[in-house]
mmCIF file of C-alpha atoms (C1' of nucleotides) in Angstrom:
data_model
loop_
_atom_site.group_PDB
_atom_site.id
_atom_site.type_symbol
_atom_site.label_atom_id
_atom_site.label_comp_id
_atom_site.label_asym_id
_atom_site.label_seq_id
_atom_site.Cartn_x
_atom_site.Cartn_y
_atom_site.Cartn_z
ATOM 1 C CA MET V 548 1.184 12.988 -3.066
ATOM 2 C CA SER V 549 -1.600 11.651 -5.107
ATOM 3 C CA SER V 550 0.554 10.049 -7.721
ATOM 4 C CA SER V 551 2.594 8.262 -5.133
ATOM 5 C CA TYR V 552 -0.547 7.088 -3.537
ATOM 6 C CA ASP V 553 -1.653 5.482 -6.737
ATOM 7 C CA LEU V 554 1.722 3.947 -7.208
ATOM 8 C CA TYR V 555 1.671 2.308 -3.885
ATOM 9 C CA ALA V 556 -1.839 1.097 -4.335
ATOM 10 C CA CYS V 557 -1.012 -0.544 -7.609
ATOM 11 C CA ASP V 558 2.239 -1.878 -6.299
ATOM 12 C CA GLU V 559 0.452 -3.501 -3.475
ATOM 13 C CA GLU V 560 -1.873 -5.194 -5.864
ATOM 14 C CA LEU V 561 0.933 -6.457 -7.985
ATOM 15 C CA GLN V 562 2.962 -7.684 -5.098
ATOM 16 C CA PHE V 563 0.363 -10.159 -4.081
ATOM 17 C CA LEU V 564 2.962 -12.832 -4.341
ATOM 18 C CA SER V 565 4.648 -11.197 -1.447
ATOM 19 C CA ASP V 566 1.461 -11.515 0.444
ATOM 20 C CA PRO V 567 1.997 -13.800 3.413
ATOM 21 C CA PHE V 568 -1.200 -15.509 2.479
ATOM 22 C CA PHE V 569 -0.262 -16.086 -1.074
ATOM 23 C CA PRO V 570 0.314 -19.772 -1.522
ATOM 24 C CA PHE V 571 3.594 -19.584 -3.354
ATOM 25 C CA THR V 572 5.584 -17.107 -1.433
ATOM 26 C CA ASP V 573 7.525 -19.534 0.619
ATOM 27 C CA THR V 574 11.088 -20.119 -0.285
ATOM 28 C CA ASP V 575 10.564 -23.543 -1.730
ATOM 29 C CA SER V 576 7.825 -22.399 -4.005
ATOM 30 C CA HIS V 577 9.832 -19.426 -4.947
ATOM 31 C CA ILE V 578 12.627 -21.622 -6.079
ATOM 32 C CA ASP V 579 10.188 -23.837 -7.884
ATOM 33 C CA ILE V 580 8.783 -20.891 -9.724
ATOM 34 C CA LEU V 581 12.203 -19.825 -10.783
ATOM 35 C CA GLN V 582 12.982 -23.304 -11.913
ATOM 36 C CA SER V 583 9.795 -23.512 -13.832
ATOM 37 C CA ILE V 584 10.660 -20.267 -15.511
ATOM 38 C CA SER V 585 13.872 -21.737 -16.728
ATOM 39 C CA ASP V 586 11.894 -24.568 -18.194
ATOM 40 C CA THR V 587 9.287 -22.453 -19.827
ATOM 41 C CA GLN V 588 8.292 -22.995 -23.346
ATOM 42 C CA ASN V 589 8.701 -20.602 -26.134
ATOM 43 C CA PRO V 590 5.395 -18.833 -26.463
ATOM 44 C CA LEU V 591 5.676 -18.993 -30.189
ATOM 45 C CA ASP V 592 5.662 -22.746 -29.997
ATOM 46 C CA GLU V 593 2.533 -22.903 -27.984
ATOM 47 C CA SER V 594 -0.170 -25.259 -28.934
ATOM 48 C CA PRO V 595 -3.816 -24.305 -29.250
ATOM 49 C CA ASP V 596 -4.496 -26.235 -26.091
ATOM 50 C CA ASP V 597 -2.247 -23.995 -24.186
ATOM 51 C CA HIS V 598 -3.386 -20.896 -25.862
ATOM 52 C CA SER V 599 -5.816 -19.829 -23.209
ATOM 53 C CA LEU V 600 -3.212 -20.000 -20.535
ATOM 54 C CA HIS V 601 -0.812 -18.089 -22.625
ATOM 55 C CA GLN V 602 -3.440 -15.531 -23.373
ATOM 56 C CA LEU V 603 -3.679 -14.977 -19.709
ATOM 57 C CA SER V 604 -0.033 -14.269 -19.450
ATOM 58 C CA SER V 605 -0.278 -12.002 -22.402
ATOM 59 C CA SER V 606 -3.049 -10.144 -20.737
ATOM 60 C CA PHE V 607 -0.922 -9.580 -17.725
ATOM 61 C CA LEU V 608 1.770 -8.120 -19.816
ATOM 62 C CA SER V 609 -0.377 -6.085 -22.081
ATOM 63 C CA SER V 610 -4.029 -5.895 -22.650
ATOM 64 C CA SER V 611 -3.630 -5.582 -26.374
ATOM 65 C CA PRO V 612 -2.064 -6.395 -28.685
ATOM 66 C CA PRO V 613 -0.754 -9.804 -27.705
ATOM 67 C CA CYS V 614 2.691 -9.449 -26.330
ATOM 68 C CA TYR V 615 4.291 -11.709 -28.835
ATOM 69 C CA GLN V 616 3.097 -9.439 -31.559
ATOM 70 C CA LEU V 617 4.694 -6.404 -30.135
ATOM 71 C CA GLY V 618 8.075 -7.132 -31.519
ATOM 72 C CA SER V 619 9.883 -4.775 -29.326
ATOM 73 C CA LEU V 620 8.387 -2.249 -27.100
ATOM 74 C CA SER V 621 9.283 1.234 -26.316
ATOM 75 C CA LEU V 622 7.448 3.263 -23.838
ATOM 76 C CA TYR V 623 6.757 6.876 -24.216
ATOM 77 C CA GLN V 624 5.279 9.022 -21.613
ATOM 78 C CA ALA V 625 2.019 9.984 -23.124
ATOM 79 C CA ASN V 626 2.135 13.496 -21.845
ATOM 80 C CA GLN V 627 2.183 14.822 -25.316
ATOM 81 C CA LEU V 628 -0.369 12.367 -26.563
ATOM 82 C CA GLN V 629 -3.248 12.963 -24.317
ATOM 83 C CA THR V 630 -5.678 13.438 -27.114
ATOM 84 C CA VAL V 631 -5.461 9.737 -27.648
ATOM 85 C CA PRO V 632 -7.620 7.942 -25.159
ATOM 86 C CA ASN V 633 -6.090 5.135 -23.208
ATOM 87 C CA GLY V 634 -6.334 1.823 -24.901
ATOM 88 C CA SER V 635 -6.965 3.273 -28.295
ATOM 89 C CA ASN V 636 -4.859 2.513 -31.257
ATOM 90 C CA MET V 637 -2.449 4.983 -32.662
ATOM 91 C CA SER V 638 -2.130 5.665 -36.303
ATOM 92 C CA ASN V 639 1.386 4.306 -36.300
ATOM 93 C CA GLY V 640 0.320 1.080 -34.764
ATOM 94 C CA ALA V 641 1.330 2.064 -31.304
ATOM 95 C CA GLN V 642 -1.086 1.893 -28.495
ATOM 96 C CA ILE V 643 -1.749 3.821 -25.376
ATOM 97 C CA LEU V 644 -1.736 1.632 -22.367
ATOM 98 C CA GLY V 645 -2.518 3.558 -19.285
ATOM 99 C CA GLY V 646 -0.408 6.643 -19.434
ATOM 100 C CA TYR V 647 2.106 5.279 -21.825
ATOM 101 C CA GLU V 648 2.300 4.659 -25.449
ATOM 102 C CA VAL V 649 3.364 1.161 -26.286
ATOM 103 C CA LYS V 650 4.887 1.408 -29.647
ATOM 104 C CA SER V 651 5.244 -1.533 -31.890
ATOM 105 C CA GLU V 652 8.491 -1.649 -33.731
ATOM 106 C CA GLU V 653 10.377 -3.917 -36.012
ATOM 107 C CA PRO V 654 10.081 -7.517 -34.933
ATOM 108 C CA GLN V 655 13.546 -8.409 -36.095
ATOM 109 C CA LEU V 656 14.849 -6.686 -33.057
ATOM 110 C CA CYS V 657 13.252 -9.344 -30.956
ATOM 111 C CA ASN V 658 15.145 -11.252 -28.418
ATOM 112 C CA GLU V 659 15.437 -14.782 -29.589
ATOM 113 C CA ALA V 660 13.745 -16.338 -26.636
ATOM 114 C CA TYR V 661 11.530 -13.416 -25.691
ATOM 115 C CA PRO V 662 10.594 -11.871 -28.946
ATOM 116 C CA TYR V 663 7.886 -9.705 -27.524
ATOM 117 C CA LEU V 664 9.964 -7.359 -25.475
ATOM 118 C CA ALA V 665 12.345 -4.567 -26.091
ATOM 119 C CA ARG V 666 15.966 -4.975 -25.231
ATOM 120 C CA SER V 667 15.455 -3.402 -21.891
ATOM 121 C CA TYR V 668 12.767 -5.882 -21.030
ATOM 122 C CA SER V 669 13.824 -9.006 -22.756
ATOM 123 C CA GLY V 670 14.430 -12.060 -20.692
ATOM 124 C CA PRO V 671 12.318 -13.439 -17.920
ATOM 125 C CA GLY V 672 13.588 -11.213 -15.226
ATOM 126 C CA ASN V 673 13.031 -8.130 -17.223
ATOM 127 C CA VAL V 674 9.597 -9.169 -18.205
ATOM 128 C CA ALA V 675 8.800 -9.104 -14.559
ATOM 129 C CA LYS V 676 10.393 -5.779 -14.174
ATOM 130 C CA TYR V 677 8.600 -4.493 -17.196
ATOM 131 C CA LEU V 678 5.207 -5.256 -15.873
ATOM 132 C CA GLN V 679 6.025 -4.257 -12.372
ATOM 133 C CA ARG V 680 7.148 -0.916 -13.533
ATOM 134 C CA ASN V 681 4.047 -0.457 -15.540
ATOM 135 C CA TYR V 682 1.885 -1.456 -12.687
ATOM 136 C CA SER V 683 3.681 0.672 -10.232
ATOM 137 C CA SER V 684 3.497 3.643 -12.481
ATOM 138 C CA ASN V 685 0.537 5.594 -13.617
ATOM 139 C CA SER V 686 0.327 3.543 -16.713
ATOM 140 C CA VAL V 687 -1.887 1.072 -15.005
ATOM 141 C CA ASP V 688 -4.582 2.503 -12.920
ATOM 142 C CA GLY V 689 -6.742 0.796 -10.444
ATOM 143 C CA SER V 690 -9.320 -0.102 -12.997
ATOM 144 C CA SER V 691 -6.747 -1.832 -15.053
ATOM 145 C CA VAL V 692 -5.650 -3.787 -12.094
ATOM 146 C CA LEU V 693 -9.172 -4.759 -11.454
ATOM 147 C CA PHE V 694 -9.527 -5.640 -15.065
ATOM 148 C CA HIS V 695 -6.724 -8.114 -14.795
ATOM 149 C CA ARG V 696 -7.910 -9.510 -11.559
ATOM 150 C CA PRO V 697 -10.552 -11.810 -13.019
ATOM 151 C CA LEU V 698 -7.934 -13.175 -15.337
ATOM 152 C CA PHE V 699 -5.735 -13.976 -12.440
ATOM 153 C CA ASP V 700 -8.597 -15.410 -10.521
ATOM 154 C CA ALA V 701 -9.432 -17.620 -13.429
ATOM 155 C CA ALA V 702 -5.869 -18.776 -13.563
ATOM 156 C CA VAL V 703 -5.733 -19.457 -9.876
ATOM 157 C CA GLU V 704 -8.898 -21.419 -10.018
ATOM 158 C CA SER V 705 -8.067 -23.260 -13.151
ATOM 159 C CA PRO V 706 -6.924 -26.860 -12.931
ATOM 160 C CA ASP V 707 -3.793 -25.891 -14.781
ATOM 161 C CA PHE V 708 -2.884 -23.489 -12.103
ATOM 162 C CA GLN V 709 -3.629 -25.985 -9.457
ATOM 163 C CA SER V 710 -1.440 -28.541 -11.054
ATOM 164 C CA HIS V 711 1.302 -26.200 -12.093
ATOM 165 C CA GLN V 712 3.547 -25.210 -9.336
ATOM 166 C CA ALA V 713 4.047 -22.073 -11.271
ATOM 167 C CA LEU V 714 2.654 -20.817 -14.485
ATOM 168 C CA SER V 715 4.909 -22.116 -17.139
ATOM 169 C CA SER V 716 5.313 -19.122 -19.304
ATOM 170 C CA PRO V 717 8.061 -16.577 -19.243
ATOM 171 C CA GLU V 718 5.629 -13.824 -18.535
ATOM 172 C CA HIS V 719 4.426 -15.494 -15.435
ATOM 173 C CA CYS V 720 7.549 -14.566 -13.684
ATOM 174 C CA LEU V 721 6.120 -11.112 -13.721
ATOM 175 C CA LEU V 722 3.372 -12.074 -11.412
ATOM 176 C CA GLY V 723 4.882 -11.051 -8.194
ATOM 177 C CA GLY V 724 7.108 -8.947 -6.114
ATOM 178 C CA GLN V 725 9.316 -11.692 -4.838
ATOM 179 C CA ILE V 726 10.129 -12.898 -8.260
ATOM 180 C CA ARG V 727 10.583 -9.369 -9.396
ATOM 181 C CA ARG V 728 13.018 -8.810 -6.613
ATOM 182 C CA ALA V 729 14.805 -11.971 -7.541
ATOM 183 C CA CYS V 730 15.062 -10.672 -11.064
ATOM 184 C CA SER V 731 16.381 -7.346 -9.967
ATOM 185 C CA THR V 732 18.974 -8.875 -7.752
ATOM 186 C CA GLY V 733 20.182 -11.157 -10.440
ATOM 187 C CA ASP V 734 18.974 -14.321 -8.827
ATOM 188 C CA LEU V 735 16.772 -15.055 -11.715
ATOM 189 C CA GLN V 736 19.462 -14.615 -14.234
ATOM 190 C CA SER V 737 21.331 -17.482 -12.785
ATOM 191 C CA THR V 738 18.377 -19.735 -13.222
ATOM 192 C CA GLY V 739 16.120 -18.375 -15.848
ATOM 193 C CA THR V 740 17.854 -16.606 -18.629
ATOM 194 C CA PRO V 741 18.154 -18.373 -21.909
ATOM 195 C CA GLN V 742 21.830 -17.670 -21.931
ATOM 196 C CA SER V 743 22.439 -19.395 -18.676
ATOM 197 C CA THR V 744 20.192 -22.324 -19.368
ATOM 198 C CA PRO V 745 21.196 -24.314 -22.405
ATOM 199 C CA ARG V 746 17.956 -26.193 -22.176
ATOM 200 C CA SER V 747 15.640 -25.127 -24.888
ATOM 201 C CA PHE V 748 12.084 -24.266 -24.072
ATOM 202 C CA SER V 749 10.121 -27.403 -24.012
ATOM 203 C CA SER V 750 6.756 -27.726 -25.600
ATOM 204 C CA PRO V 751 3.829 -27.276 -23.279
ATOM 205 C CA LEU V 752 2.538 -30.606 -24.395
ATOM 206 C CA ALA V 753 5.785 -32.172 -23.463
ATOM 207 C CA THR V 754 5.591 -30.861 -19.950
ATOM 208 C CA GLU V 755 1.903 -31.317 -19.597
ATOM 209 C CA SER V 756 2.088 -34.994 -18.883
ATOM 210 C CA SER V 757 4.479 -34.544 -16.045
ATOM 211 C CA PHE V 758 2.311 -31.862 -14.582
ATOM 212 C CA THR V 759 -0.718 -34.011 -14.923
ATOM 213 C CA GLU V 760 0.981 -36.779 -13.103
ATOM 214 C CA GLU V 761 1.760 -34.480 -10.268
ATOM 215 C CA ALA V 762 -1.617 -32.885 -10.256
ATOM 216 C CA ASN V 763 -2.965 -35.062 -7.526
ATOM 217 C CA ALA V 764 0.302 -35.478 -5.777
ATOM 218 C CA LYS V 765 2.043 -33.090 -3.493
ATOM 219 C CA VAL V 766 3.501 -30.429 -5.701
ATOM 220 C CA GLY V 767 6.321 -28.542 -4.123
ATOM 221 C CA ARG V 768 5.586 -27.729 -0.549
ATOM 222 C CA TYR V 769 1.844 -27.909 -0.491
ATOM 223 C CA SER V 770 -0.648 -30.494 -1.454
ATOM 224 C CA ALA V 771 -3.481 -29.562 -3.746
ATOM 225 C CA GLU V 772 -5.779 -29.172 -0.805
ATOM 226 C CA GLU V 773 -3.389 -27.040 1.131
ATOM 227 C CA ARG V 774 -2.832 -24.932 -1.907
ATOM 228 C CA LYS V 775 -6.513 -24.439 -2.425
ATOM 229 C CA GLU V 776 -6.917 -23.449 1.167
ATOM 230 C CA ARG V 777 -4.129 -20.942 0.945
ATOM 231 C CA ILE V 778 -5.484 -19.504 -2.228
ATOM 232 C CA LEU V 779 -8.853 -18.982 -0.605
ATOM 233 C CA LYS V 780 -7.150 -17.406 2.328
ATOM 234 C CA TYR V 781 -5.223 -15.111 0.082
ATOM 235 C CA ARG V 782 -8.266 -14.090 -1.867
ATOM 236 C CA ALA V 783 -10.196 -13.380 1.295
ATOM 237 C CA LYS V 784 -7.471 -11.128 2.499
ATOM 238 C CA ARG V 785 -7.118 -9.466 -0.854
ATOM 239 C CA THR V 786 -10.759 -8.535 -1.035
ATOM 240 C CA GLN V 787 -10.401 -6.667 2.209
ATOM 241 C CA ARG V 788 -7.830 -4.393 0.710
ATOM 242 C CA ASN V 789 -8.758 -0.950 -0.376
ATOM 243 C CA PHE V 790 -7.154 -0.018 -3.639
ATOM 244 C CA ASN V 791 -9.193 3.083 -4.131
ATOM 245 C CA LYS V 792 -7.746 6.391 -3.295
ATOM 246 C CA THR V 793 -9.753 7.924 -0.548
ATOM 247 C CA ILE V 794 -10.772 11.466 -1.260
ATOM 248 C CA LYS V 795 -11.088 13.249 1.999
ATOM 249 C CA TYR V 796 -12.969 16.175 0.618
ATOM 250 C CA ALA V 797 -14.882 15.553 -2.560
ATOM 251 C CA CYS V 798 -15.458 19.231 -3.071
ATOM 252 C CA ARG V 799 -11.728 19.808 -3.269
ATOM 253 C CA LYS V 800 -11.376 17.142 -5.828
ATOM 254 C CA THR V 801 -14.098 18.756 -7.889
ATOM 255 C CA LEU V 802 -12.382 22.071 -7.585
ATOM 256 C CA ALA V 803 -9.036 20.626 -8.501
ATOM 257 C CA ASP V 804 -10.508 18.887 -11.503
ATOM 258 C CA ASN V 805 -12.108 22.057 -12.717
ATOM 259 C CA ARG V 806 -9.236 24.297 -11.831
ATOM 260 C CA PRO V 807 -7.336 25.715 -14.759
ATOM 261 C CA ARG V 808 -3.814 24.450 -15.192
ATOM 262 C CA ILE V 809 -0.663 25.456 -16.863
ATOM 263 C CA ARG V 810 1.653 22.560 -17.451
ATOM 264 C CA GLY V 811 -0.047 20.621 -14.734
ATOM 265 C CA ARG V 812 0.174 23.374 -12.205
ATOM 266 C CA PHE V 813 -2.820 25.218 -10.961
ATOM 267 C CA ALA V 814 -3.246 28.530 -12.628
ATOM 268 C CA ARG V 815 -4.858 31.694 -11.414
ATOM 269 C CA ASN V 816 -8.468 32.187 -12.200
ATOM 270 C CA ASP V 817 -7.847 35.565 -13.726
ATOM 271 C CA GLU V 818 -5.682 33.836 -16.273
ATOM 272 C CA THR V 819 -8.408 31.382 -17.008
ATOM 273 C CA GLY V 820 -9.308 32.659 -20.424
ATOM 274 C CA TYR V 821 -5.783 32.691 -21.626
ATOM 275 C CA VAL V 822 -4.875 29.571 -19.763
ATOM 276 C CA HIS V 823 -7.704 27.597 -21.210
ATOM 277 C CA LYS V 824 -6.407 28.388 -24.594
ATOM 278 C CA VAL V 825 -2.966 27.256 -23.598
ATOM 279 C CA ALA V 826 -4.108 24.140 -21.848
ATOM 280 C CA SER V 827 -6.478 22.994 -24.500
ATOM 281 C CA SER V 828 -4.223 23.796 -27.357
ATOM 282 C CA ALA V 829 -1.296 22.046 -25.797
ATOM 283 C CA ARG V 830 -3.266 18.861 -25.973
ATOM 284 C CA ASP V 831 -4.225 19.193 -29.564
ATOM 285 C CA ASP V 832 -2.381 17.508 -32.294
ATOM 286 C CA ASP V 833 -2.293 20.714 -34.251
ATOM 287 C CA ASP V 834 -0.904 22.731 -31.400
ATOM 288 C CA GLU V 835 1.864 23.808 -33.682
ATOM 289 C CA GLU V 836 -0.504 26.337 -35.159
ATOM 290 C CA PHE V 837 -1.195 27.724 -31.756
ATOM 291 C CA TRP V 838 2.443 28.194 -30.967
ATOM 292 C CA MET V 839 3.030 29.783 -34.292
ATOM 293 C CA ALA V 840 0.227 32.211 -33.560
ATOM 294 C CA LEU V 841 1.625 32.765 -30.121
ATOM 295 C CA HIS V 842 5.002 33.465 -31.592
ATOM 296 C CA GLU V 843 3.532 36.012 -33.932
ATOM 297 C CA GLU V 844 1.670 37.585 -31.075
ATOM 298 C CA GLU V 845 4.861 37.765 -29.119
ATOM 299 C CA GLN V 846 6.680 39.441 -31.943
ATOM 300 C CA GLN V 847 3.927 41.950 -32.460
ATOM 301 C CA GLY V 848 3.267 42.895 -28.887
ATOM 302 C CA GLY V 849 6.439 41.924 -27.130
ATOM 303 C CA ARG V 850 6.252 39.251 -24.478
ATOM 304 C CA GLY V 851 2.656 40.027 -23.771
ATOM 305 C CA GLY V 852 0.299 37.776 -21.908
ATOM 306 C CA PRO V 853 0.456 36.318 -18.467
ATOM 307 C CA PHE V 854 1.857 33.098 -19.742
ATOM 308 C CA PHE V 855 5.200 34.561 -20.516
ATOM 309 C CA THR V 856 5.282 36.504 -17.343
ATOM 310 C CA THR V 857 4.902 33.335 -15.397
ATOM 311 C CA TYR V 858 6.695 30.801 -17.516
ATOM 312 C CA SER V 859 9.885 31.483 -19.289
ATOM 313 C CA GLN V 860 11.222 30.177 -22.531
ATOM 314 C CA PRO V 861 12.947 27.014 -21.327
ATOM 315 C CA GLN V 862 9.613 25.647 -20.206
ATOM 316 C CA PHE V 863 8.158 26.489 -23.541
ATOM 317 C CA GLN V 864 10.305 24.005 -25.347
ATOM 318 C CA TYR V 865 8.526 20.965 -24.023
ATOM 319 C CA TYR V 866 5.649 21.416 -26.352
ATOM 320 C CA GLY V 867 7.890 21.260 -29.345
ATOM 321 C CA TYR V 868 7.254 17.610 -30.156
ATOM 322 C "C1'" DT F 1237 35.700 -6.123 -16.222
ATOM 323 C "C1'" DC F 1238 35.198 -1.359 -16.544
ATOM 324 C "C1'" DA F 1239 33.559 3.008 -18.424
ATOM 325 C "C1'" DC F 1240 30.297 5.303 -20.772
ATOM 326 C "C1'" DA F 1241 25.855 6.217 -23.083
ATOM 327 C "C1'" DT F 1242 21.130 5.504 -23.219
ATOM 328 C "C1'" DC F 1243 16.704 4.562 -21.537
ATOM 329 C "C1'" DT F 1244 13.139 4.116 -18.109
ATOM 330 C "C1'" DA F 1245 10.717 4.255 -13.677
ATOM 331 C "C1'" DT F 1246 10.158 6.651 -9.624
ATOM 332 C "C1'" DA F 1247 9.671 10.203 -6.009
ATOM 333 C "C1'" DG F 1248 8.789 14.552 -4.994
ATOM 334 C "C1'" DG F 1249 7.765 19.304 -5.866
ATOM 335 C "C1'" DC F 1250 5.027 22.928 -7.825
ATOM 336 C "C1'" DC F 1251 0.902 25.612 -8.544
ATOM 337 C "C1'" DA F 1252 -4.096 28.296 -6.930
ATOM 338 C "C1'" DC F 1253 -7.545 28.528 -3.918
ATOM 339 C "C1'" DA F 1254 -11.859 26.728 -1.668
ATOM 340 C "C1'" DT F 1255 -12.474 24.512 2.380
ATOM 341 C "C1'" DT F 1256 -11.426 23.260 6.952
ATOM 342 C "C1'" DC F 1257 -9.262 23.988 11.284
ATOM 343 C "C1'" DC F 1258 -7.712 26.725 14.963
ATOM 344 C "C1'" DT F 1259 -7.229 30.704 17.916
ATOM 345 C "C1'" DC F 1260 -8.830 34.743 19.907
ATOM 346 C "C1'" DC F 1261 -12.267 37.951 21.496
ATOM 347 C "C1'" DC H 1336 -20.275 28.455 27.239
ATOM 348 C "C1'" DA H 1337 -21.656 29.962 22.596
ATOM 349 C "C1'" DG H 1338 -20.814 32.280 18.525
ATOM 350 C "C1'" DG H 1339 -18.388 35.198 15.256
ATOM 351 C "C1'" DA H 1340 -14.175 36.894 13.007
ATOM 352 C "C1'" DG H 1341 -9.908 36.237 11.126
ATOM 353 C "C1'" DG H 1342 -5.793 33.872 9.930
ATOM 354 C "C1'" DA H 1343 -3.355 29.526 9.151
ATOM 355 C "C1'" DA H 1344 -3.356 25.026 7.414
ATOM 356 C "C1'" DT H 1345 -4.977 21.572 4.380
ATOM 357 C "C1'" DG H 1346 -6.019 19.085 0.232
ATOM 358 C "C1'" DT H 1347 -6.650 18.458 -4.575
ATOM 359 C "C1'" DG H 1348 -4.607 16.683 -9.716
ATOM 360 C "C1'" DG H 1349 -1.541 17.018 -13.686
ATOM 361 C "C1'" DC H 1350 2.910 18.005 -15.198
ATOM 362 C "C1'" DC H 1351 7.824 18.372 -14.784
ATOM 363 C "C1'" DT H 1352 12.425 17.301 -13.162
ATOM 364 C "C1'" DA H 1353 16.158 15.127 -10.718
ATOM 365 C "C1'" DT H 1354 17.752 10.854 -9.698
ATOM 366 C "C1'" DA H 1355 18.655 5.953 -9.489
ATOM 367 C "C1'" DG H 1356 18.878 1.782 -11.666
ATOM 368 C "C1'" DA H 1357 19.170 -1.307 -15.577
ATOM 369 C "C1'" DT H 1358 20.968 -2.413 -19.895
ATOM 370 C "C1'" DG H 1359 23.775 -2.294 -24.062
ATOM 371 C "C1'" DT H 1360 28.130 -1.171 -26.344
#
DNA sequence: TCACATCTATAGGCCACATTCCTCC
DNA sequence: CAGGAGGAATGTGGCCTATAGATGT
C-alpha cells in the first residue's frame, strides 16, 4: 500500500526520539523532558530573546501561520479542496497543510494554557499527538519532513538546545514518539497538564539563568560532551535512512499517474473521455454546475453514461459539498 | 464514573492495465 | 539449451470506508 508506506516513512522520521541513538531517549531524559514540559512557559509570554526558539517549535507544529495565531484548529480532509495547492491560503483564512485544511477559527475557544490548539489537541500531550498524527498521515509528506529537518538540526546544534535538557515549550513535547506514547498513555497528563500542575508557566527569562548555570554542568544523564557525541551519532544514523518511497518500476508509476480515475480508482480507458470530465470537474470549485448538467442529462436520457453504470447514487453524494 | 456523541487518524481495499514473471512447448 | 507464446502475477496512485481511539458533555 503506497499510502501506508508513506505513513511509515514519515512516522519513522518523527519518531527519531525513539531512535536508540537519539540522545534523550533514555528513561531519565524522558522524565526530564516531561518535567520540563510541566515547567514550560506560556508561549504568549515569550520574550523576543526566546522568539527564535519558539518559532522553531511553531514550525514543527505548523509551517504557517504561527501556531499561537491559529486559535483553534480543525482539520478537514482536503479531498474536496484539491484545487487549492498545499500551503496556500484559503479565502476563509484557512490553510492547506499537506493534505489537510487547517482552518482558523475563533480564538476565544482557545485553551487557556494552549491557546493555539483545538479542544482535541489542547494540552501538551495532545499537541504531541496532533503533530504526530499529521506527520504520520498524508498531510505531511517527505518534503515537509525534510523541510523541518534543518529547523530541528538548528535546534539540536544551538547552544540553547545543548543547555536545555529538553526544549522548554509545550510544543516540544511533540518532538518524539516516546513522549507521544507517554501522552497517549496518560503519563504526561500526570506531569504536564496545566490542570494537574498548579505551577504557572514561568517566563523563559526566569528559567534561562538556571539553564545557563547548568549549561556546562552535567545536565540530566549526559554531560554536554556526551550529548554532543550522541547527537552526532544520531544524525549519522539518520542520514543513512531512506525516507523516499522506492518505485520499483518507474514506467508503472508513469502509467498510474496518467491513468484516468474515478473517485481515486482506476478507470477504463474507453471511459476516458467521460471520466476526464468527471475527474476534472469534481475538482473544480464550480463542480455544482457540472452535477446540475449531469442531472439534466440523466433526466433527459435516463441513467445514461458509463459513470452511472459503474457507480451508483450513494457514491454520488460525496461530491455534494 | 459511566454512557453517549463527536471528531480524527489510520489501515486497508478498490480500480485498470502495462509490465514483468513464469511455465510450457 | 535457446527462444517464442501465452497466461498469471505484479505494481502503481488517489479516493473511500470501516474502525479505533481520544475527547467533551
